[in-house]
Short mmCIF file of C-alpha atoms and ligand atoms in Angstrom, two decimals:
data_model
loop_
_atom_site.label_atom_id
_atom_site.label_comp_id
_atom_site.label_asym_id
_atom_site.label_seq_id
_atom_site.Cartn_x
_atom_site.Cartn_y
_atom_site.Cartn_z
CA MET A 204 33.79 -31.90 70.62
CA ARG A 205 36.12 -29.43 68.89
CA LYS A 206 38.71 -30.99 66.62
CA PRO A 207 42.20 -29.53 67.21
CA LEU A 208 43.73 -27.75 64.21
CA ILE A 209 47.41 -27.01 63.71
CA ALA A 210 48.07 -24.69 60.78
CA GLY A 211 51.53 -23.87 59.45
CA ASN A 212 51.66 -20.41 57.90
CA TRP A 213 54.85 -20.33 55.85
CA LYS A 214 54.32 -16.65 54.93
CA MET A 215 56.71 -15.68 52.09
CA ASN A 216 59.12 -18.48 52.95
CA GLY A 217 59.86 -21.98 51.78
CA SER A 218 61.20 -23.73 48.72
CA ALA A 219 60.48 -26.76 46.58
CA GLU A 220 62.97 -28.67 48.76
CA LEU A 221 61.10 -27.75 51.92
CA VAL A 222 57.82 -28.96 50.42
CA GLU A 223 59.44 -32.30 49.65
CA ALA A 224 61.04 -32.55 53.08
CA PHE A 225 57.64 -31.99 54.70
CA GLY A 226 56.02 -34.52 52.38
CA ARG A 227 58.54 -37.19 53.43
CA ALA A 228 58.27 -36.30 57.12
CA PHE A 229 54.46 -36.32 57.13
CA ALA A 230 54.46 -39.72 55.41
CA GLU A 231 56.66 -41.18 58.14
CA ALA A 232 55.38 -39.34 61.23
CA SER A 233 52.50 -40.62 63.28
CA LEU A 234 50.24 -37.60 63.46
CA PRO A 235 47.61 -37.93 66.17
CA ALA A 236 44.34 -38.91 64.51
CA PRO A 237 42.05 -36.28 66.04
CA VAL A 238 44.33 -33.40 65.01
CA GLU A 239 43.74 -31.67 61.70
CA VAL A 240 46.99 -30.44 60.14
CA VAL A 241 47.10 -27.75 57.46
CA ILE A 242 50.07 -26.24 55.64
CA LEU A 243 49.71 -22.80 54.05
CA PRO A 244 52.60 -22.37 51.62
CA PRO A 245 53.05 -19.46 49.20
CA PHE A 246 50.91 -19.82 46.05
CA PRO A 247 53.63 -21.20 43.73
CA TYR A 248 54.15 -24.22 46.01
CA LEU A 249 50.50 -25.21 46.33
CA ASP A 250 50.55 -27.72 43.51
CA ALA A 251 53.81 -29.34 44.63
CA ALA A 252 52.49 -29.46 48.19
CA ARG A 253 49.26 -31.06 47.05
CA GLN A 254 51.26 -33.83 45.41
CA ALA A 255 53.78 -34.19 48.23
CA PHE A 256 51.04 -34.46 50.90
CA ALA A 257 48.70 -36.64 48.82
CA ASP A 258 49.21 -39.81 50.86
CA THR A 259 49.22 -38.03 54.21
CA PRO A 260 46.36 -36.63 56.29
CA VAL A 261 47.70 -33.10 55.82
CA THR A 262 45.51 -30.63 53.93
CA LEU A 263 46.28 -27.37 52.17
CA GLY A 264 45.60 -23.76 52.98
CA ALA A 265 46.31 -20.43 51.32
CA GLN A 266 47.44 -17.21 52.97
CA THR A 267 44.97 -14.86 51.27
CA LEU A 268 42.64 -14.57 48.28
CA ASN A 269 41.04 -11.84 46.24
CA PRO A 270 37.29 -11.49 46.84
CA LEU A 271 36.52 -11.53 43.09
CA HIS A 272 36.27 -14.77 41.14
CA SER A 273 38.21 -13.36 38.15
CA GLY A 274 38.95 -10.11 36.40
CA ALA A 275 41.39 -7.25 36.00
CA ARG A 276 43.31 -7.60 39.29
CA THR A 277 46.94 -7.98 38.25
CA GLY A 278 48.91 -10.06 40.69
CA GLU A 279 45.92 -11.41 42.59
CA VAL A 280 44.59 -14.96 43.06
CA SER A 281 40.92 -15.87 43.47
CA GLY A 282 39.21 -18.39 45.71
CA GLN A 283 37.98 -20.30 42.69
CA MET A 284 41.57 -20.81 41.53
CA LEU A 285 42.64 -21.95 44.99
CA ARG A 286 39.77 -24.40 45.15
CA GLU A 287 40.97 -25.96 41.89
CA PHE A 288 44.26 -26.67 43.64
CA GLY A 289 42.48 -28.44 46.49
CA VAL A 290 42.79 -25.65 49.05
CA ASP A 291 40.56 -26.22 52.09
CA TYR A 292 41.44 -23.24 54.28
CA VAL A 293 42.42 -19.61 53.77
CA LEU A 294 43.56 -16.90 56.17
CA ALA A 295 41.66 -13.63 56.30
CA GLY A 296 42.85 -10.58 58.20
CA HIS A 297 46.34 -11.72 59.16
CA SER A 298 47.94 -8.80 61.00
CA GLU A 299 50.70 -8.52 58.39
CA ARG A 300 48.03 -7.89 55.76
CA ARG A 301 46.07 -5.53 57.99
CA GLN A 302 49.23 -3.53 58.69
CA LEU A 303 51.34 -3.74 55.52
CA TYR A 304 48.52 -3.81 52.96
CA ARG A 305 46.04 -1.75 54.97
CA GLU A 306 43.31 -4.38 54.81
CA SER A 307 40.23 -3.05 56.57
CA ASP A 308 37.64 -5.06 58.50
CA GLU A 309 35.36 -4.67 55.49
CA GLU A 310 37.95 -6.15 53.11
CA VAL A 311 38.59 -8.96 55.56
CA TYR A 312 34.85 -9.68 55.60
CA ASP A 313 34.77 -9.68 51.76
CA ARG A 314 37.53 -12.29 51.74
CA VAL A 315 35.69 -14.44 54.27
CA ILE A 316 32.52 -14.38 52.14
CA ALA A 317 34.49 -15.09 48.97
CA ALA A 318 36.06 -18.13 50.65
CA PHE A 319 32.67 -19.48 51.77
CA SER A 320 31.27 -18.95 48.28
CA VAL A 321 33.75 -21.46 46.82
CA GLY A 322 33.70 -23.92 49.72
CA ILE A 323 36.98 -22.86 51.37
CA ARG A 324 36.96 -22.48 55.16
CA PRO A 325 38.24 -19.10 56.34
CA ILE A 326 40.49 -18.65 59.36
CA LEU A 327 39.81 -15.14 60.63
CA CYS A 328 42.90 -13.64 62.30
CA VAL A 329 42.49 -11.02 65.02
CA GLY A 330 44.79 -9.46 67.58
CA GLU A 331 45.86 -6.29 69.35
CA THR A 332 49.09 -4.30 69.05
CA LEU A 333 51.32 -3.71 72.06
CA GLU A 334 50.09 -0.11 72.33
CA GLU A 335 46.48 -1.29 72.38
CA ARG A 336 47.29 -3.88 75.06
CA ASP A 337 49.18 -1.36 77.20
CA ALA A 338 46.25 1.05 76.92
CA GLY A 339 43.91 -1.69 78.22
CA HIS A 340 42.03 -2.03 74.92
CA THR A 341 42.82 -5.66 74.08
CA GLU A 342 39.31 -7.09 74.33
CA ASP A 343 37.70 -4.05 72.65
CA VAL A 344 40.03 -4.35 69.64
CA VAL A 345 39.76 -8.11 69.32
CA LEU A 346 35.98 -8.22 69.73
CA ARG A 347 35.57 -5.40 67.22
CA GLN A 348 37.56 -7.40 64.64
CA VAL A 349 35.65 -10.59 65.46
CA GLY A 350 32.29 -8.83 65.64
CA TYR A 351 32.60 -7.00 62.33
CA VAL A 352 32.77 -10.31 60.51
CA MET A 353 30.73 -12.65 62.72
CA ALA A 354 27.74 -10.32 63.01
CA ARG A 355 27.37 -10.35 59.21
CA LEU A 356 27.50 -14.12 58.76
CA ASP A 357 24.60 -16.53 58.76
CA PRO A 358 24.52 -19.29 61.42
CA GLU A 359 25.88 -21.95 59.07
CA GLN A 360 28.84 -19.75 58.12
CA ARG A 361 29.50 -18.96 61.78
CA ARG A 362 29.59 -22.66 62.49
CA ARG A 363 32.23 -23.20 59.81
CA MET A 364 34.43 -20.32 60.95
CA THR A 365 37.78 -20.71 62.67
CA ILE A 366 39.21 -17.74 64.56
CA ALA A 367 42.92 -17.28 65.26
CA TYR A 368 43.85 -14.96 68.11
CA GLU A 369 47.30 -13.60 67.31
CA PRO A 370 48.53 -10.76 69.52
CA VAL A 371 50.53 -8.60 67.08
CA TRP A 372 53.34 -8.13 69.63
CA ALA A 373 53.83 -11.92 69.79
CA ILE A 374 54.09 -12.59 66.05
CA GLY A 375 57.61 -13.43 64.94
CA THR A 376 59.06 -11.76 68.04
CA GLY A 377 59.80 -14.82 70.16
CA ARG A 378 57.57 -13.19 72.77
CA THR A 379 54.63 -15.53 73.36
CA ALA A 380 51.48 -14.55 75.22
CA THR A 381 51.36 -16.47 78.49
CA PRO A 382 48.81 -19.28 78.44
CA GLN A 383 46.72 -17.20 80.87
CA GLN A 384 46.84 -14.07 78.68
CA ALA A 385 45.84 -16.08 75.61
CA GLN A 386 43.12 -17.97 77.48
CA GLN A 387 41.59 -14.75 78.82
CA VAL A 388 41.13 -13.20 75.37
CA MET A 389 40.02 -16.44 73.77
CA ALA A 390 37.41 -17.01 76.47
CA ALA A 391 36.13 -13.49 75.70
CA ILE A 392 35.82 -14.41 72.01
CA ARG A 393 33.83 -17.52 72.92
CA ARG A 394 31.57 -15.54 75.28
CA TYR A 395 30.96 -13.05 72.49
CA GLN A 396 30.00 -15.87 70.18
CA ALA A 397 27.61 -17.20 72.83
CA GLY A 398 25.67 -13.96 72.33
CA PHE A 399 24.66 -15.32 68.91
CA ASP A 400 24.17 -18.91 69.85
CA ARG A 401 25.27 -20.75 72.97
CA GLU A 402 25.61 -24.14 71.32
CA LEU A 403 27.56 -22.70 68.42
CA ALA A 404 29.94 -20.96 70.82
CA GLY A 405 30.85 -24.34 72.25
CA GLU A 406 31.73 -25.59 68.76
CA LEU A 407 33.70 -22.54 67.56
CA ARG A 408 37.30 -23.46 66.91
CA LEU A 409 39.83 -21.01 68.32
CA LEU A 410 43.54 -21.05 67.46
CA TYR A 411 46.35 -19.23 69.21
CA GLY A 412 49.17 -17.74 67.10
CA GLY A 413 52.29 -15.80 68.02
CA SER A 414 55.67 -17.46 68.58
CA MET A 415 54.13 -20.83 69.33
CA ASN A 416 56.88 -23.43 69.22
CA ALA A 417 57.70 -27.00 70.18
CA SER A 418 58.52 -25.97 73.78
CA ASN A 419 55.50 -23.84 74.63
CA ALA A 420 52.79 -25.51 72.51
CA LYS A 421 51.68 -28.08 75.06
CA GLU A 422 50.97 -25.55 77.79
CA LEU A 423 49.13 -23.21 75.43
CA LEU A 424 47.09 -26.02 73.90
CA ALA A 425 46.11 -27.23 77.38
CA GLN A 426 44.03 -24.07 77.92
CA GLU A 427 40.30 -24.59 77.88
CA ASP A 428 39.57 -22.25 74.97
CA ILE A 429 42.64 -22.95 72.82
CA ASP A 430 41.78 -25.56 70.20
CA GLY A 431 44.89 -25.32 68.06
CA GLY A 432 47.62 -23.10 66.73
CA LEU A 433 48.55 -20.91 63.79
CA ILE A 434 52.29 -21.36 63.56
CA GLY A 435 54.66 -19.12 61.59
CA GLY A 436 58.40 -19.49 62.23
CA ALA A 437 58.22 -22.95 63.79
CA SER A 438 56.19 -24.27 60.83
CA LEU A 439 59.31 -24.02 58.65
CA LYS A 440 61.19 -26.55 60.77
CA VAL A 441 60.03 -30.08 60.04
CA ASP A 442 60.80 -31.61 63.46
CA ASP A 443 59.45 -28.67 65.45
CA PHE A 444 56.23 -28.51 63.47
CA ILE A 445 55.59 -32.23 63.81
CA ALA A 446 56.31 -31.99 67.55
CA ILE A 447 53.69 -29.23 67.82
CA CYS A 448 51.16 -31.39 65.93
CA GLN A 449 51.87 -34.26 68.29
CA SER A 450 51.42 -32.10 71.37
CA ALA A 451 47.91 -31.22 70.17
CA GLY A 452 46.80 -34.87 70.17
P1 LIG B 504 54.97 -16.78 64.40
O1 LIG B 504 53.84 -16.32 63.33
O2 LIG B 504 54.62 -18.17 64.86
O3 LIG B 504 56.27 -16.71 63.64
O4 LIG B 504 54.91 -15.79 65.52
C1 LIG B 504 52.50 -16.64 63.53
C2 LIG B 504 51.67 -16.06 62.41
O5 LIG B 504 51.95 -14.93 61.97
O6 LIG B 504 50.71 -16.68 61.90
#
């Protein structure tokens, strides 16, 4: 049985007030027990978020990490440091980082391994651009991104991996993939995983991301291969985010 996961990726947004508002809302809301909820704030808010969410079931994630444990990398943050702040999850390969910071599949893999090495669970983000979709290359692109990382992991790491399918054209655009479009690609990711291990494929947790909101979440989450969501814009609105969490239960 795959446990649903709803992850709120705040990106470079938020404030101390927003952290507190979420802390209060999570303390009062009844979050469905089987759903795991994670908030990924910018680094400076991690400590405040840890305190604000302490008496709630919500856990913490980070948006990236540097593959090294320490050293001369001005401006970077390591997995070891994140672990000290109680971070349980980290994104690797978000399309904004692949595009704006030119992160390659190899660098994404290095981040995944670094996360595992300190006991943080990586969420590998994959997805095609509109041009790639229009050219009919969606599955090739997505399975290349998935395969580069998954093929290099050992079975235990594969078991602990979460994959987020985020079509680049749907991120922050208000244009969501239809439930059928998302399901088709996510079923392909699961089939690919079955090539390694059939049982493991059944356990692999797959999230959809890309303009998921309180109105479309239920239909997306009802798809057979969608086990949760990676939410950007709607994760900054307390009521909307809690509504999404509730629709996953
Ligand atoms: P969005 O972002 O929900 O604003 O489209 C999703 C993401 O980038 O993780």
